[in-house]
Amino acid sequence: MGIKIKICIGTPCHLMGSQNLIEAVQEFNKKIETDIEVEAVNCLDKCKGAPAVKIDDEVYAPARPKDLIDLIKEQLR
Ligand code: FES
């Protein structure tokens, strides 16, 4: 089953490193060839906890690259 990830690239999230999250997922995707759908979005209503990420229906904020990859690994189990 594929995983849908939305990574916020709105200004607060961008300033707090959302690009690092995008790169981490892309790297991970390349390494294990998963079926992860990544979409950049403009706001997930968690600006105070930037950077924000939504995996399926759950929003995580702040999201750090390592935590994001751990969450993805958990979902893939
Ligand atoms: S700008 Fe990223 S959650 Fe609002």
Coordinates of N, CA and C and ligand atoms in Angstrom, one line a residue:
M1 N 0.8 -1.2 0.0 CA 0.0 0.0 0.0 C 0.9 1.2 0.0
G2 N 0.6 2.2 -0.8 CA 1.4 3.4 -0.9 C 1.1 4.4 0.3
I3 N 2.1 5.2 0.5 CA 1.9 6.2 1.6 C 1.9 7.6 1.0
K4 N 0.9 8.4 1.4 CA 0.8 9.7 0.9 C 1.4 10.7 1.9
I5 N 2.4 11.5 1.5 CA 3.0 12.4 2.4 C 2.8 13.8 1.9
K6 N 2.4 14.7 2.7 CA 2.3 16.1 2.3 C 3.3 16.9 3.1
I7 N 4.2 17.6 2.5 CA 5.2 18.4 3.2 C 4.9 19.8 3.0
C8 N 4.7 20.6 4.1 CA 4.4 22.0 3.9 C 5.6 22.8 3.5
I9 N 5.4 23.6 2.5 CA 6.5 24.5 2.1 C 6.1 26.0 2.3
G10 N 5.1 26.2 3.1 CA 4.7 27.6 3.4 C 5.8 28.3 4.1
T11 N 5.8 29.6 4.2 CA 7.0 30.4 4.7 C 7.5 29.9 6.0
P12 N 6.7 29.7 7.1 CA 7.3 29.3 8.3 C 7.9 27.9 8.2
C13 N 7.3 27.0 7.5 CA 7.8 25.7 7.4 C 9.1 25.7 6.5
H14 N 9.1 26.5 5.5 CA 10.3 26.7 4.6 C 11.4 27.2 5.5
L15 N 11.2 28.2 6.3 CA 12.3 28.7 7.1 C 12.8 27.8 8.2
M16 N 11.9 26.8 8.6 CA 12.3 25.8 9.6 C 12.8 24.6 8.9
G17 N 13.0 24.6 7.6 CA 13.8 23.4 7.0 C 12.9 22.4 6.3
S18 N 11.8 22.8 5.7 CA 11.0 21.8 5.0 C 11.7 21.2 3.9
Q19 N 12.6 21.9 3.3 CA 13.4 21.4 2.2 C 14.2 20.1 2.6
N20 N 14.7 20.2 3.8 CA 15.4 19.0 4.4 C 14.6 17.8 4.4
L21 N 13.3 18.0 4.7 CA 12.3 16.9 4.8 C 12.1 16.3 3.5
I22 N 11.9 17.2 2.5 CA 11.7 16.7 1.1 C 12.9 15.9 0.6
E23 N 14.1 16.4 0.9 CA 15.3 15.7 0.5 C 15.4 14.3 1.2
A24 N 15.1 14.3 2.5 CA 15.2 13.1 3.2 C 14.3 12.0 2.6
V25 N 13.1 12.4 2.3 CA 12.1 11.4 1.7 C 12.6 11.0 0.3
Q26 N 13.1 11.9 -0.4 CA 13.5 11.5 -1.8 C 14.7 10.6 -1.7
E27 N 15.6 10.8 -0.8 CA 16.8 9.9 -0.6 C 16.3 8.5 -0.2
F28 N 15.4 8.5 0.8 CA 14.9 7.3 1.3 C 14.1 6.5 0.2
N29 N 13.4 7.2 -0.6 CA 12.6 6.6 -1.7 C 13.6 6.0 -2.7
K30 N 14.7 6.6 -3.0 CA 15.7 6.1 -3.9 C 16.3 4.8 -3.4
K31 N 16.6 4.9 -2.1 CA 17.3 3.8 -1.4 C 16.5 2.5 -1.4
I32 N 15.2 2.6 -1.1 CA 14.5 1.3 -0.9 C 13.3 1.2 -1.9
E33 N 13.2 2.1 -2.9 CA 12.2 2.1 -3.9 C 10.8 1.8 -3.4
T34 N 10.4 2.7 -2.6 CA 9.0 2.6 -2.0 C 8.0 3.3 -2.9
D35 N 6.8 3.1 -2.5 CA 5.7 3.6 -3.2 C 5.2 4.8 -2.4
I36 N 6.0 5.9 -2.3 CA 5.7 7.0 -1.5 C 5.3 8.2 -2.4
E37 N 4.2 8.7 -2.1 CA 3.7 9.9 -2.9 C 4.0 11.1 -2.1
V38 N 4.8 12.0 -2.6 CA 5.1 13.2 -1.9 C 4.6 14.4 -2.6
E39 N 3.9 15.2 -1.8 CA 3.3 16.4 -2.4 C 3.7 17.6 -1.5
A40 N 4.1 18.7 -2.2 CA 4.4 19.9 -1.4 C 3.1 20.8 -1.3
V41 N 2.8 21.2 -0.1 CA 1.6 21.9 0.1 C 1.9 23.3 0.8
N42 N 0.9 24.2 0.8 CA 1.2 25.5 1.3 C 1.0 25.8 2.8
C43 N 0.1 25.0 3.4 CA -0.1 25.1 4.8 C -0.9 24.0 5.3
L44 N -0.5 23.5 6.5 CA -1.2 22.4 7.2 C -1.8 22.8 8.5
D45 N -1.9 24.1 8.7 CA -2.5 24.7 9.9 C -1.7 24.4 11.2
K46 N -0.4 24.1 11.0 CA 0.4 23.9 12.2 C 1.6 24.8 12.1
C47 N 1.4 26.0 11.7 CA 2.6 26.9 11.4 C 3.4 27.1 12.7
K48 N 2.8 27.1 13.9 CA 3.6 27.3 15.1 C 4.5 26.1 15.4
G49 N 4.2 25.0 14.8 CA 5.1 23.8 15.0 C 5.9 23.5 13.8
A50 N 6.1 24.5 13.0 CA 6.8 24.3 11.7 C 8.2 23.6 11.9
P51 N 8.6 22.8 11.0 CA 7.9 22.4 9.7 C 6.9 21.2 9.9
A52 N 5.8 21.3 9.2 CA 4.7 20.4 9.3 C 4.7 19.4 8.2
V53 N 4.2 18.2 8.5 CA 4.1 17.1 7.5 C 2.9 16.3 7.8
K54 N 2.2 15.9 6.8 CA 1.0 15.1 6.9 C 1.2 13.7 6.3
I55 N 1.1 12.7 7.1 CA 1.2 11.3 6.6 C -0.2 10.7 6.7
D56 N -0.7 10.3 5.5 CA -2.1 9.9 5.4 C -2.9 11.0 6.1
D57 N -3.6 10.7 7.2 CA -4.5 11.7 7.8 C -3.9 12.4 9.0
E58 N -2.7 12.1 9.4 CA -2.1 12.5 10.6 C -1.1 13.7 10.3
V59 N -1.2 14.8 11.1 CA -0.2 15.9 10.9 C 0.8 15.8 12.0
Y60 N 2.1 15.9 11.6 CA 3.2 15.9 12.6 C 3.9 17.2 12.5
A61 N 4.1 17.9 13.7 CA 4.8 19.2 13.7 C 5.3 19.4 15.1
P62 N 6.6 19.8 15.2 CA 7.6 19.9 14.1 C 8.0 18.5 13.7
A63 N 8.3 18.4 12.4 CA 8.9 17.1 11.9 C 10.3 17.3 11.6
R64 N 11.1 16.4 12.0 CA 12.6 16.4 11.7 C 12.8 15.3 10.7
P65 N 13.8 15.4 9.9 CA 14.1 14.4 8.9 C 14.2 13.0 9.4
K66 N 14.9 12.8 10.5 CA 15.1 11.4 11.0 C 13.7 10.9 11.5
D67 N 13.0 11.7 12.2 CA 11.7 11.3 12.7 C 10.7 10.9 11.6
L68 N 10.8 11.8 10.5 CA 9.9 11.5 9.4 C 10.2 10.1 8.8
I69 N 11.5 9.9 8.6 CA 11.9 8.6 8.0 C 11.5 7.4 8.9
D70 N 11.6 7.6 10.3 CA 11.2 6.6 11.2 C 9.7 6.4 11.1
L71 N 8.9 7.4 10.9 CA 7.5 7.3 10.8 C 7.1 6.5 9.5
I72 N 7.9 6.8 8.4 CA 7.6 6.2 7.2 C 7.9 4.7 7.3
K73 N 9.1 4.4 8.0 CA 9.4 3.0 8.1 C 8.4 2.2 8.9
E74 N 7.8 2.9 9.9 CA 6.8 2.3 10.8 C 5.6 2.0 9.9
Q75 N 5.2 2.9 9.0 CA 4.0 2.7 8.1 C 4.3 1.6 7.1
L76 N 5.5 1.4 6.8 CA 5.8 0.4 5.8 C 5.8 -1.1 6.3
R77 N 5.8 -1.1 7.7 CA 5.9 -2.5 8.3 C 4.6 -3.3 8.1
Ligands
FES1 S1 2.9 27.2 6.7 FE1 3.4 25.2 7.2 S2 1.8 24.6 8.5 FE2 1.3 26.6 8.0

